[in-house]
Amino acid sequence: MIKILSLIRLEMLKIWKHSLTWIVIGLGVISVVGTIVGAYNLMLSNNLVNSTTNQVIPLEEGIVNFILPGALPSALSIARTVGSWLLIIFTAIFVGMEDAWGTLRVMLSTGISRGQYLAGKLGALFVIVIGFVLLALITGSITAVVIQNTTSIPIQNKIIDGQMLGSLVLMSWRVIAALYILVLLTFCATILSRSQVAGIAIGLGYFLFEAIMKNAFNSLGPVGDTLRPLLIGYDVATLMELNSFHLDSLPELSPSISEAWLALAVYALLFVGISWFVFQRRDITSARGS
Protein backbone atom coordinates (compact mmCIF):
# COMPACT_ATOMS: atom_id res chain seq x y z
CA MET A 1 0.00 0.00 0.00
CA ILE A 2 2.85 2.41 0.85
CA LYS A 3 4.45 1.74 -2.55
CA ILE A 4 1.13 2.39 -4.33
CA LEU A 5 0.71 5.69 -2.46
CA SER A 6 4.24 6.63 -3.51
CA LEU A 7 3.35 5.80 -7.10
CA ILE A 8 0.22 7.94 -6.88
CA ARG A 9 2.33 10.85 -5.64
CA LEU A 10 4.76 10.29 -8.53
CA GLU A 11 1.90 10.22 -11.04
CA MET A 12 0.43 13.37 -9.50
CA LEU A 13 3.80 15.09 -9.95
CA LYS A 14 3.71 14.17 -13.66
CA ILE A 15 0.16 15.46 -13.90
CA TRP A 16 1.05 18.69 -12.12
CA LYS A 17 3.83 19.41 -14.62
CA HIS A 18 1.80 18.48 -17.72
CA SER A 19 0.40 21.45 -19.66
CA LEU A 20 -2.79 19.51 -20.44
CA THR A 21 -3.66 19.57 -16.73
CA TRP A 22 -3.81 23.35 -16.70
CA ILE A 23 -5.82 23.38 -19.92
CA VAL A 24 -8.39 21.07 -18.33
CA ILE A 25 -8.47 23.22 -15.17
CA GLY A 26 -8.87 26.39 -17.21
CA LEU A 27 -11.66 24.98 -19.36
CA GLY A 28 -13.42 23.64 -16.27
CA VAL A 29 -13.34 27.04 -14.54
CA ILE A 30 -14.43 28.91 -17.68
CA SER A 31 -17.29 26.46 -18.23
CA VAL A 32 -18.69 26.84 -14.71
CA VAL A 33 -18.36 30.63 -14.59
CA GLY A 34 -19.51 31.14 -18.17
CA THR A 35 -22.57 28.91 -17.84
CA ILE A 36 -23.76 30.37 -14.53
CA VAL A 37 -23.14 34.00 -15.55
CA GLY A 38 -24.63 33.40 -18.99
CA ALA A 39 -27.81 31.87 -17.56
CA TYR A 40 -28.01 34.68 -15.01
CA ASN A 41 -27.85 37.30 -17.76
CA LEU A 42 -30.55 35.44 -19.68
CA MET A 43 -32.73 35.58 -16.60
CA LEU A 44 -32.11 39.33 -16.20
CA SER A 45 -33.31 39.86 -19.78
CA ASN A 46 -36.36 37.62 -19.17
CA ASN A 47 -35.10 35.02 -21.66
CA LEU A 48 -34.43 32.15 -19.26
CA VAL A 49 -37.10 29.48 -19.80
CA ASN A 50 -38.04 26.57 -17.54
CA SER A 51 -37.47 23.46 -19.63
CA THR A 52 -40.32 21.63 -17.86
CA THR A 53 -43.08 24.24 -18.10
CA ASN A 54 -41.66 26.12 -21.11
CA GLN A 55 -42.35 29.39 -19.28
CA VAL A 56 -40.04 32.32 -18.54
CA ILE A 57 -38.53 32.09 -15.05
CA PRO A 58 -39.39 35.21 -12.97
CA LEU A 59 -36.38 37.09 -11.57
CA GLU A 60 -37.50 36.85 -7.93
CA GLU A 61 -38.04 33.10 -8.30
CA GLY A 62 -34.97 32.25 -10.37
CA ILE A 63 -32.36 34.19 -8.39
CA VAL A 64 -32.15 31.39 -5.79
CA ASN A 65 -30.46 29.21 -8.43
CA PHE A 66 -27.61 31.71 -8.84
CA ILE A 67 -26.72 32.36 -5.21
CA LEU A 68 -25.61 30.03 -2.42
CA PRO A 69 -26.55 27.28 -1.92
CA GLY A 70 -28.76 26.97 -5.03
CA ALA A 71 -25.88 27.48 -7.47
CA LEU A 72 -23.94 24.46 -6.18
CA PRO A 73 -26.06 21.70 -7.81
CA SER A 74 -25.78 23.67 -11.07
CA ALA A 75 -21.99 23.82 -10.70
CA LEU A 76 -21.91 20.04 -10.17
CA SER A 77 -24.12 19.48 -13.21
CA ILE A 78 -21.81 21.62 -15.35
CA ALA A 79 -18.78 19.75 -13.98
CA ARG A 80 -20.33 16.42 -14.95
CA THR A 81 -21.23 17.57 -18.46
CA VAL A 82 -17.95 19.29 -19.29
CA GLY A 83 -15.83 16.84 -17.32
CA SER A 84 -17.26 13.91 -19.25
CA TRP A 85 -15.43 15.19 -22.32
CA LEU A 86 -12.36 16.78 -20.79
CA LEU A 87 -11.48 13.89 -18.48
CA ILE A 88 -11.85 11.32 -21.27
CA ILE A 89 -9.26 13.20 -23.33
CA PHE A 90 -7.04 13.73 -20.29
CA THR A 91 -7.21 10.05 -19.29
CA ALA A 92 -6.28 8.73 -22.72
CA ILE A 93 -3.27 11.04 -22.98
CA PHE A 94 -2.18 10.44 -19.38
CA VAL A 95 -2.40 6.64 -19.65
CA GLY A 96 -0.96 6.39 -23.15
CA MET A 97 1.96 8.76 -22.71
CA GLU A 98 4.28 6.11 -21.22
CA ASP A 99 3.84 3.99 -24.35
CA ALA A 100 4.15 7.02 -26.62
CA TRP A 101 7.33 8.28 -24.93
CA GLY A 102 8.90 4.86 -24.52
CA THR A 103 9.20 5.20 -20.75
CA LEU A 104 6.95 2.29 -19.79
CA ARG A 105 9.82 -0.22 -19.74
CA VAL A 106 11.85 2.19 -17.61
CA MET A 107 8.98 2.56 -15.12
CA LEU A 108 8.55 -1.20 -14.76
CA SER A 109 12.30 -1.77 -14.46
CA THR A 110 12.32 0.14 -11.16
CA GLY A 111 10.94 -2.92 -9.38
CA ILE A 112 7.23 -2.13 -9.27
CA SER A 113 4.78 -4.76 -10.42
CA ARG A 114 2.43 -4.21 -13.32
CA GLY A 115 -0.51 -4.28 -10.96
CA GLN A 116 1.08 -1.56 -8.81
CA TYR A 117 1.76 0.51 -11.92
CA LEU A 118 -1.91 0.35 -12.93
CA ALA A 119 -3.03 1.06 -9.36
CA GLY A 120 -0.84 4.18 -9.30
CA LYS A 121 -2.42 5.42 -12.53
CA LEU A 122 -5.96 4.66 -11.36
CA GLY A 123 -5.36 6.29 -7.98
CA ALA A 124 -3.97 9.44 -9.56
CA LEU A 125 -6.92 9.63 -11.95
CA PHE A 126 -9.33 9.27 -9.02
CA VAL A 127 -7.61 12.19 -7.28
CA ILE A 128 -7.93 14.23 -10.48
CA VAL A 129 -11.67 13.52 -10.72
CA ILE A 130 -12.19 14.53 -7.08
CA GLY A 131 -10.13 17.67 -7.65
CA PHE A 132 -12.11 18.56 -10.77
CA VAL A 133 -15.41 18.31 -8.88
CA LEU A 134 -14.08 20.30 -5.91
CA LEU A 135 -12.77 22.95 -8.30
CA ALA A 136 -16.25 23.24 -9.84
CA LEU A 137 -17.79 23.69 -6.39
CA ILE A 138 -15.26 26.35 -5.40
CA THR A 139 -15.67 28.17 -8.71
CA GLY A 140 -19.45 27.95 -8.48
CA SER A 141 -19.39 29.25 -4.91
CA ILE A 142 -17.22 32.25 -5.81
CA THR A 143 -19.43 33.06 -8.80
CA ALA A 144 -22.56 32.77 -6.64
CA VAL A 145 -21.10 35.11 -3.99
CA VAL A 146 -20.23 37.71 -6.65
CA ILE A 147 -23.77 37.52 -8.08
CA GLN A 148 -25.28 37.70 -4.61
CA ASN A 149 -23.28 40.83 -3.74
CA THR A 150 -23.92 42.63 -7.03
CA THR A 151 -27.52 41.80 -7.86
CA SER A 152 -30.29 44.34 -7.40
CA ILE A 153 -32.92 41.60 -7.14
CA PRO A 154 -34.34 41.19 -3.60
CA ILE A 155 -33.01 37.97 -2.10
CA GLN A 156 -33.50 36.09 1.12
CA ASN A 157 -30.25 34.63 2.41
CA LYS A 158 -30.52 30.94 3.26
CA ILE A 159 -28.35 29.42 5.95
CA ILE A 160 -26.35 26.38 4.85
CA ASP A 161 -26.93 23.89 7.65
CA GLY A 162 -25.54 20.44 8.36
CA GLN A 163 -28.27 18.70 6.39
CA MET A 164 -27.46 20.76 3.31
CA LEU A 165 -23.76 20.03 3.68
CA GLY A 166 -24.55 16.32 3.91
CA SER A 167 -26.68 16.53 0.77
CA LEU A 168 -23.89 18.41 -1.01
CA VAL A 169 -21.35 15.71 -0.11
CA LEU A 170 -23.67 13.01 -1.51
CA MET A 171 -24.32 15.02 -4.66
CA SER A 172 -20.56 15.47 -5.15
CA TRP A 173 -19.86 11.76 -4.76
CA ARG A 174 -22.53 10.91 -7.34
CA VAL A 175 -20.87 13.25 -9.83
CA ILE A 176 -17.45 11.79 -8.98
CA ALA A 177 -18.79 8.29 -9.62
CA ALA A 178 -20.38 9.38 -12.91
CA LEU A 179 -17.10 10.89 -14.12
CA TYR A 180 -14.84 8.12 -12.84
CA ILE A 181 -16.77 5.38 -14.64
CA LEU A 182 -16.05 7.19 -17.94
CA VAL A 183 -12.41 7.56 -16.88
CA LEU A 184 -12.26 3.79 -16.30
CA LEU A 185 -13.85 3.13 -19.70
CA THR A 186 -11.23 5.31 -21.39
CA PHE A 187 -8.47 3.80 -19.23
CA CYS A 188 -9.44 0.31 -20.39
CA ALA A 189 -9.72 1.37 -24.05
CA THR A 190 -6.28 3.01 -23.95
CA ILE A 191 -4.65 -0.01 -22.29
CA LEU A 192 -6.22 -2.35 -24.84
CA SER A 193 -5.30 -0.27 -27.88
CA ARG A 194 -1.97 1.11 -26.59
CA SER A 195 -3.00 4.30 -28.39
CA GLN A 196 -3.99 7.69 -27.06
CA VAL A 197 -6.02 8.45 -30.18
CA ALA A 198 -7.95 5.18 -29.96
CA GLY A 199 -8.58 5.74 -26.25
CA ILE A 200 -10.05 9.18 -26.94
CA ALA A 201 -12.07 7.88 -29.89
CA ILE A 202 -13.59 5.01 -27.90
CA GLY A 203 -14.23 7.16 -24.82
CA LEU A 204 -15.97 9.92 -26.76
CA GLY A 205 -17.51 7.45 -29.20
CA TYR A 206 -19.39 5.80 -26.35
CA PHE A 207 -21.74 8.80 -26.24
CA LEU A 208 -22.66 8.17 -29.89
CA PHE A 209 -23.04 4.45 -29.16
CA GLU A 210 -25.46 5.19 -26.34
CA ALA A 211 -27.51 7.55 -28.51
CA ILE A 212 -27.87 4.82 -31.14
CA MET A 213 -28.73 2.15 -28.59
CA LYS A 214 -31.33 4.37 -26.89
CA ASN A 215 -33.22 4.66 -30.17
CA ALA A 216 -32.89 0.93 -30.74
CA PHE A 217 -34.19 0.09 -27.26
CA ASN A 218 -37.10 2.52 -27.66
CA SER A 219 -38.30 0.47 -30.61
CA LEU A 220 -38.14 -2.84 -28.72
CA GLY A 221 -40.93 -2.12 -26.21
CA PRO A 222 -40.72 -4.10 -22.95
CA VAL A 223 -37.52 -5.82 -24.07
CA GLY A 224 -35.91 -2.43 -24.60
CA ASP A 225 -37.05 -1.32 -21.14
CA THR A 226 -35.29 -4.36 -19.67
CA LEU A 227 -32.08 -3.79 -21.59
CA ARG A 228 -31.92 0.00 -21.15
CA PRO A 229 -30.33 -0.13 -17.65
CA LEU A 230 -27.31 -1.81 -19.26
CA LEU A 231 -26.33 1.59 -20.66
CA ILE A 232 -24.02 3.56 -18.40
CA GLY A 233 -25.78 6.81 -19.26
CA TYR A 234 -29.13 5.58 -17.95
CA ASP A 235 -27.60 4.49 -14.65
CA VAL A 236 -25.83 7.84 -14.29
CA ALA A 237 -29.03 9.72 -15.15
CA THR A 238 -30.82 7.81 -12.39
CA LEU A 239 -28.25 8.91 -9.81
CA MET A 240 -28.36 12.51 -11.04
CA GLU A 241 -32.10 12.66 -10.33
CA LEU A 242 -31.14 12.86 -6.65
CA ASN A 243 -28.80 15.83 -7.08
CA SER A 244 -31.05 18.54 -5.72
CA PHE A 245 -31.63 20.39 -2.45
CA HIS A 246 -35.37 20.42 -3.17
CA LEU A 247 -36.03 16.68 -3.39
CA ASP A 248 -39.14 16.22 -1.26
CA SER A 249 -39.67 12.54 -2.04
CA LEU A 250 -37.82 9.81 -3.89
CA PRO A 251 -39.09 9.71 -7.48
CA GLU A 252 -40.00 6.53 -9.30
CA LEU A 253 -36.83 5.71 -11.17
CA SER A 254 -35.88 3.04 -13.68
CA PRO A 255 -33.46 1.52 -12.97
CA SER A 256 -33.71 1.92 -9.22
CA ILE A 257 -30.94 3.66 -7.26
CA SER A 258 -29.56 0.36 -5.99
CA GLU A 259 -29.64 -1.17 -9.48
CA ALA A 260 -27.86 1.85 -10.92
CA TRP A 261 -25.08 1.69 -8.31
CA LEU A 262 -24.74 -2.06 -8.84
CA ALA A 263 -24.49 -1.67 -12.62
CA LEU A 264 -21.82 1.02 -12.33
CA ALA A 265 -19.86 -1.09 -9.82
CA VAL A 266 -19.96 -4.07 -12.18
CA TYR A 267 -18.76 -1.90 -15.07
CA ALA A 268 -15.96 -0.48 -12.91
CA LEU A 269 -14.76 -3.96 -11.95
CA LEU A 270 -15.05 -5.08 -15.57
CA PHE A 271 -12.98 -2.19 -16.93
CA VAL A 272 -10.29 -2.55 -14.25
CA GLY A 273 -10.24 -6.34 -14.57
CA ILE A 274 -9.84 -6.29 -18.35
CA SER A 275 -7.11 -3.65 -18.11
CA TRP A 276 -5.20 -5.69 -15.52
CA PHE A 277 -5.60 -8.98 -17.44
CA VAL A 278 -4.37 -7.51 -20.73
CA PHE A 279 -1.55 -5.48 -19.20
CA GLN A 280 -0.21 -8.48 -17.23
CA ARG A 281 0.27 -10.43 -20.49
CA ARG A 282 1.60 -7.63 -22.63
CA ASP A 283 5.09 -7.60 -24.09
CA ILE A 284 6.73 -4.32 -23.13
CA THR A 285 9.09 -3.27 -25.89
CA SER A 286 9.92 0.24 -27.04
CA ALA A 287 8.07 3.45 -27.79
CA ARG A 288 4.92 3.28 -29.86
CA GLY A 289 3.11 5.98 -31.75
CA SER A 290 -0.01 7.51 -30.32
Coordinates of C-alpha atoms in Angstrom, one line a residue:
M1 CA 0.0 0.0 0.0
I2 CA 2.8 2.4 0.8
K3 CA 4.4 1.7 -2.5
I4 CA 1.1 2.4 -4.3
L5 CA 0.7 5.7 -2.5
S6 CA 4.2 6.6 -3.5
L7 CA 3.4 5.8 -7.1
I8 CA 0.2 7.9 -6.9
R9 CA 2.3 10.8 -5.6
L10 CA 4.8 10.3 -8.5
E11 CA 1.9 10.2 -11.0
M12 CA 0.4 13.4 -9.5
L13 CA 3.8 15.1 -10.0
K14 CA 3.7 14.2 -13.7
I15 CA 0.2 15.5 -13.9
W16 CA 1.0 18.7 -12.1
K17 CA 3.8 19.4 -14.6
H18 CA 1.8 18.5 -17.7
S19 CA 0.4 21.4 -19.7
L20 CA -2.8 19.5 -20.4
T21 CA -3.7 19.6 -16.7
W22 CA -3.8 23.3 -16.7
I23 CA -5.8 23.4 -19.9
V24 CA -8.4 21.1 -18.3
I25 CA -8.5 23.2 -15.2
G26 CA -8.9 26.4 -17.2
L27 CA -11.7 25.0 -19.4
G28 CA -13.4 23.6 -16.3
V29 CA -13.3 27.0 -14.5
I30 CA -14.4 28.9 -17.7
S31 CA -17.3 26.5 -18.2
V32 CA -18.7 26.8 -14.7
V33 CA -18.4 30.6 -14.6
G34 CA -19.5 31.1 -18.2
T35 CA -22.6 28.9 -17.8
I36 CA -23.8 30.4 -14.5
V37 CA -23.1 34.0 -15.6
G38 CA -24.6 33.4 -19.0
A39 CA -27.8 31.9 -17.6
Y40 CA -28.0 34.7 -15.0
N41 CA -27.9 37.3 -17.8
L42 CA -30.6 35.4 -19.7
M43 CA -32.7 35.6 -16.6
L44 CA -32.1 39.3 -16.2
S45 CA -33.3 39.9 -19.8
N46 CA -36.4 37.6 -19.2
N47 CA -35.1 35.0 -21.7
L48 CA -34.4 32.1 -19.3
V49 CA -37.1 29.5 -19.8
N50 CA -38.0 26.6 -17.5
S51 CA -37.5 23.5 -19.6
T52 CA -40.3 21.6 -17.9
T53 CA -43.1 24.2 -18.1
N54 CA -41.7 26.1 -21.1
Q55 CA -42.4 29.4 -19.3
V56 CA -40.0 32.3 -18.5
I57 CA -38.5 32.1 -15.1
P58 CA -39.4 35.2 -13.0
L59 CA -36.4 37.1 -11.6
E60 CA -37.5 36.8 -7.9
E61 CA -38.0 33.1 -8.3
G62 CA -35.0 32.2 -10.4
I63 CA -32.4 34.2 -8.4
V64 CA -32.1 31.4 -5.8
N65 CA -30.5 29.2 -8.4
F66 CA -27.6 31.7 -8.8
I67 CA -26.7 32.4 -5.2
L68 CA -25.6 30.0 -2.4
P69 CA -26.6 27.3 -1.9
G70 CA -28.8 27.0 -5.0
A71 CA -25.9 27.5 -7.5
L72 CA -23.9 24.5 -6.2
P73 CA -26.1 21.7 -7.8
S74 CA -25.8 23.7 -11.1
A75 CA -22.0 23.8 -10.7
L76 CA -21.9 20.0 -10.2
S77 CA -24.1 19.5 -13.2
I78 CA -21.8 21.6 -15.3
A79 CA -18.8 19.7 -14.0
R80 CA -20.3 16.4 -15.0
T81 CA -21.2 17.6 -18.5
V82 CA -17.9 19.3 -19.3
G83 CA -15.8 16.8 -17.3
S84 CA -17.3 13.9 -19.3
W85 CA -15.4 15.2 -22.3
L86 CA -12.4 16.8 -20.8
L87 CA -11.5 13.9 -18.5
I88 CA -11.8 11.3 -21.3
I89 CA -9.3 13.2 -23.3
F90 CA -7.0 13.7 -20.3
T91 CA -7.2 10.1 -19.3
A92 CA -6.3 8.7 -22.7
I93 CA -3.3 11.0 -23.0
F94 CA -2.2 10.4 -19.4
V95 CA -2.4 6.6 -19.7
G96 CA -1.0 6.4 -23.1
M97 CA 2.0 8.8 -22.7
E98 CA 4.3 6.1 -21.2
D99 CA 3.8 4.0 -24.3
A100 CA 4.2 7.0 -26.6
W101 CA 7.3 8.3 -24.9
G102 CA 8.9 4.9 -24.5
T103 CA 9.2 5.2 -20.7
L104 CA 7.0 2.3 -19.8
R105 CA 9.8 -0.2 -19.7
V106 CA 11.8 2.2 -17.6
M107 CA 9.0 2.6 -15.1
L108 CA 8.5 -1.2 -14.8
S109 CA 12.3 -1.8 -14.5
T110 CA 12.3 0.1 -11.2
G111 CA 10.9 -2.9 -9.4
I112 CA 7.2 -2.1 -9.3
S113 CA 4.8 -4.8 -10.4
R114 CA 2.4 -4.2 -13.3
G115 CA -0.5 -4.3 -11.0
Q116 CA 1.1 -1.6 -8.8
Y117 CA 1.8 0.5 -11.9
L118 CA -1.9 0.3 -12.9
A119 CA -3.0 1.1 -9.4
G120 CA -0.8 4.2 -9.3
K121 CA -2.4 5.4 -12.5
L122 CA -6.0 4.7 -11.4
G123 CA -5.4 6.3 -8.0
A124 CA -4.0 9.4 -9.6
L125 CA -6.9 9.6 -12.0
F126 CA -9.3 9.3 -9.0
V127 CA -7.6 12.2 -7.3
I128 CA -7.9 14.2 -10.5
V129 CA -11.7 13.5 -10.7
I130 CA -12.2 14.5 -7.1
G131 CA -10.1 17.7 -7.6
F132 CA -12.1 18.6 -10.8
V133 CA -15.4 18.3 -8.9
L134 CA -14.1 20.3 -5.9
L135 CA -12.8 22.9 -8.3
A136 CA -16.2 23.2 -9.8
L137 CA -17.8 23.7 -6.4
I138 CA -15.3 26.3 -5.4
T139 CA -15.7 28.2 -8.7
G140 CA -19.4 28.0 -8.5
S141 CA -19.4 29.2 -4.9
I142 CA -17.2 32.3 -5.8
T143 CA -19.4 33.1 -8.8
A144 CA -22.6 32.8 -6.6
V145 CA -21.1 35.1 -4.0
V146 CA -20.2 37.7 -6.7
I147 CA -23.8 37.5 -8.1
Q148 CA -25.3 37.7 -4.6
N149 CA -23.3 40.8 -3.7
T150 CA -23.9 42.6 -7.0
T151 CA -27.5 41.8 -7.9
S152 CA -30.3 44.3 -7.4
I153 CA -32.9 41.6 -7.1
P154 CA -34.3 41.2 -3.6
I155 CA -33.0 38.0 -2.1
Q156 CA -33.5 36.1 1.1
N157 CA -30.2 34.6 2.4
K158 CA -30.5 30.9 3.3
I159 CA -28.4 29.4 6.0
I160 CA -26.3 26.4 4.8
D161 CA -26.9 23.9 7.7
G162 CA -25.5 20.4 8.4
Q163 CA -28.3 18.7 6.4
M164 CA -27.5 20.8 3.3
L165 CA -23.8 20.0 3.7
G166 CA -24.5 16.3 3.9
S167 CA -26.7 16.5 0.8
L168 CA -23.9 18.4 -1.0
V169 CA -21.4 15.7 -0.1
L170 CA -23.7 13.0 -1.5
M171 CA -24.3 15.0 -4.7
S172 CA -20.6 15.5 -5.1
W173 CA -19.9 11.8 -4.8
R174 CA -22.5 10.9 -7.3
V175 CA -20.9 13.2 -9.8
I176 CA -17.4 11.8 -9.0
A177 CA -18.8 8.3 -9.6
A178 CA -20.4 9.4 -12.9
L179 CA -17.1 10.9 -14.1
Y180 CA -14.8 8.1 -12.8
I181 CA -16.8 5.4 -14.6
L182 CA -16.0 7.2 -17.9
V183 CA -12.4 7.6 -16.9
L184 CA -12.3 3.8 -16.3
L185 CA -13.8 3.1 -19.7
T186 CA -11.2 5.3 -21.4
F187 CA -8.5 3.8 -19.2
C188 CA -9.4 0.3 -20.4
A189 CA -9.7 1.4 -24.0
T190 CA -6.3 3.0 -24.0
I191 CA -4.6 0.0 -22.3
L192 CA -6.2 -2.4 -24.8
S193 CA -5.3 -0.3 -27.9
R194 CA -2.0 1.1 -26.6
S195 CA -3.0 4.3 -28.4
Q196 CA -4.0 7.7 -27.1
V197 CA -6.0 8.5 -30.2
A198 CA -7.9 5.2 -30.0
G199 CA -8.6 5.7 -26.2
I200 CA -10.0 9.2 -26.9
A201 CA -12.1 7.9 -29.9
I202 CA -13.6 5.0 -27.9
G203 CA -14.2 7.2 -24.8
L204 CA -16.0 9.9 -26.8
G205 CA -17.5 7.4 -29.2
Y206 CA -19.4 5.8 -26.4
F207 CA -21.7 8.8 -26.2
L208 CA -22.7 8.2 -29.9
F209 CA -23.0 4.5 -29.2
E210 CA -25.5 5.2 -26.3
A211 CA -27.5 7.5 -28.5
I212 CA -27.9 4.8 -31.1
M213 CA -28.7 2.2 -28.6
K214 CA -31.3 4.4 -26.9
N215 CA -33.2 4.7 -30.2
A216 CA -32.9 0.9 -30.7
F217 CA -34.2 0.1 -27.3
N218 CA -37.1 2.5 -27.7
S219 CA -38.3 0.5 -30.6
L220 CA -38.1 -2.8 -28.7
G221 CA -40.9 -2.1 -26.2
P222 CA -40.7 -4.1 -23.0
V223 CA -37.5 -5.8 -24.1
G224 CA -35.9 -2.4 -24.6
D225 CA -37.0 -1.3 -21.1
T226 CA -35.3 -4.4 -19.7
L227 CA -32.1 -3.8 -21.6
R228 CA -31.9 0.0 -21.1
P229 CA -30.3 -0.1 -17.6
L230 CA -27.3 -1.8 -19.3
L231 CA -26.3 1.6 -20.7
I232 CA -24.0 3.6 -18.4
G233 CA -25.8 6.8 -19.3
Y234 CA -29.1 5.6 -17.9
D235 CA -27.6 4.5 -14.6
V236 CA -25.8 7.8 -14.3
A237 CA -29.0 9.7 -15.2
T238 CA -30.8 7.8 -12.4
L239 CA -28.2 8.9 -9.8
M240 CA -28.4 12.5 -11.0
E241 CA -32.1 12.7 -10.3
L242 CA -31.1 12.9 -6.6
N243 CA -28.8 15.8 -7.1
S244 CA -31.0 18.5 -5.7
F245 CA -31.6 20.4 -2.5
H246 CA -35.4 20.4 -3.2
L247 CA -36.0 16.7 -3.4
D248 CA -39.1 16.2 -1.3
S249 CA -39.7 12.5 -2.0
L250 CA -37.8 9.8 -3.9
P251 CA -39.1 9.7 -7.5
E252 CA -40.0 6.5 -9.3
L253 CA -36.8 5.7 -11.2
S254 CA -35.9 3.0 -13.7
P255 CA -33.5 1.5 -13.0
S256 CA -33.7 1.9 -9.2
I257 CA -30.9 3.7 -7.3
S258 CA -29.6 0.4 -6.0
E259 CA -29.6 -1.2 -9.5
A260 CA -27.9 1.9 -10.9
W261 CA -25.1 1.7 -8.3
L262 CA -24.7 -2.1 -8.8
A263 CA -24.5 -1.7 -12.6
L264 CA -21.8 1.0 -12.3
A265 CA -19.9 -1.1 -9.8
V266 CA -20.0 -4.1 -12.2
Y267 CA -18.8 -1.9 -15.1
A268 CA -16.0 -0.5 -12.9
L269 CA -14.8 -4.0 -12.0
L270 CA -15.0 -5.1 -15.6
F271 CA -13.0 -2.2 -16.9
V272 CA -10.3 -2.5 -14.3
G273 CA -10.2 -6.3 -14.6
I274 CA -9.8 -6.3 -18.4
S275 CA -7.1 -3.7 -18.1
W276 CA -5.2 -5.7 -15.5
F277 CA -5.6 -9.0 -17.4
V278 CA -4.4 -7.5 -20.7
F279 CA -1.5 -5.5 -19.2
Q280 CA -0.2 -8.5 -17.2
R281 CA 0.3 -10.4 -20.5
R282 CA 1.6 -7.6 -22.6
D283 CA 5.1 -7.6 -24.1
I284 CA 6.7 -4.3 -23.1
T285 CA 9.1 -3.3 -25.9
S286 CA 9.9 0.2 -27.0
A287 CA 8.1 3.4 -27.8
R288 CA 4.9 3.3 -29.9
G289 CA 3.1 6.0 -31.8
S290 CA 0.0 7.5 -30.3

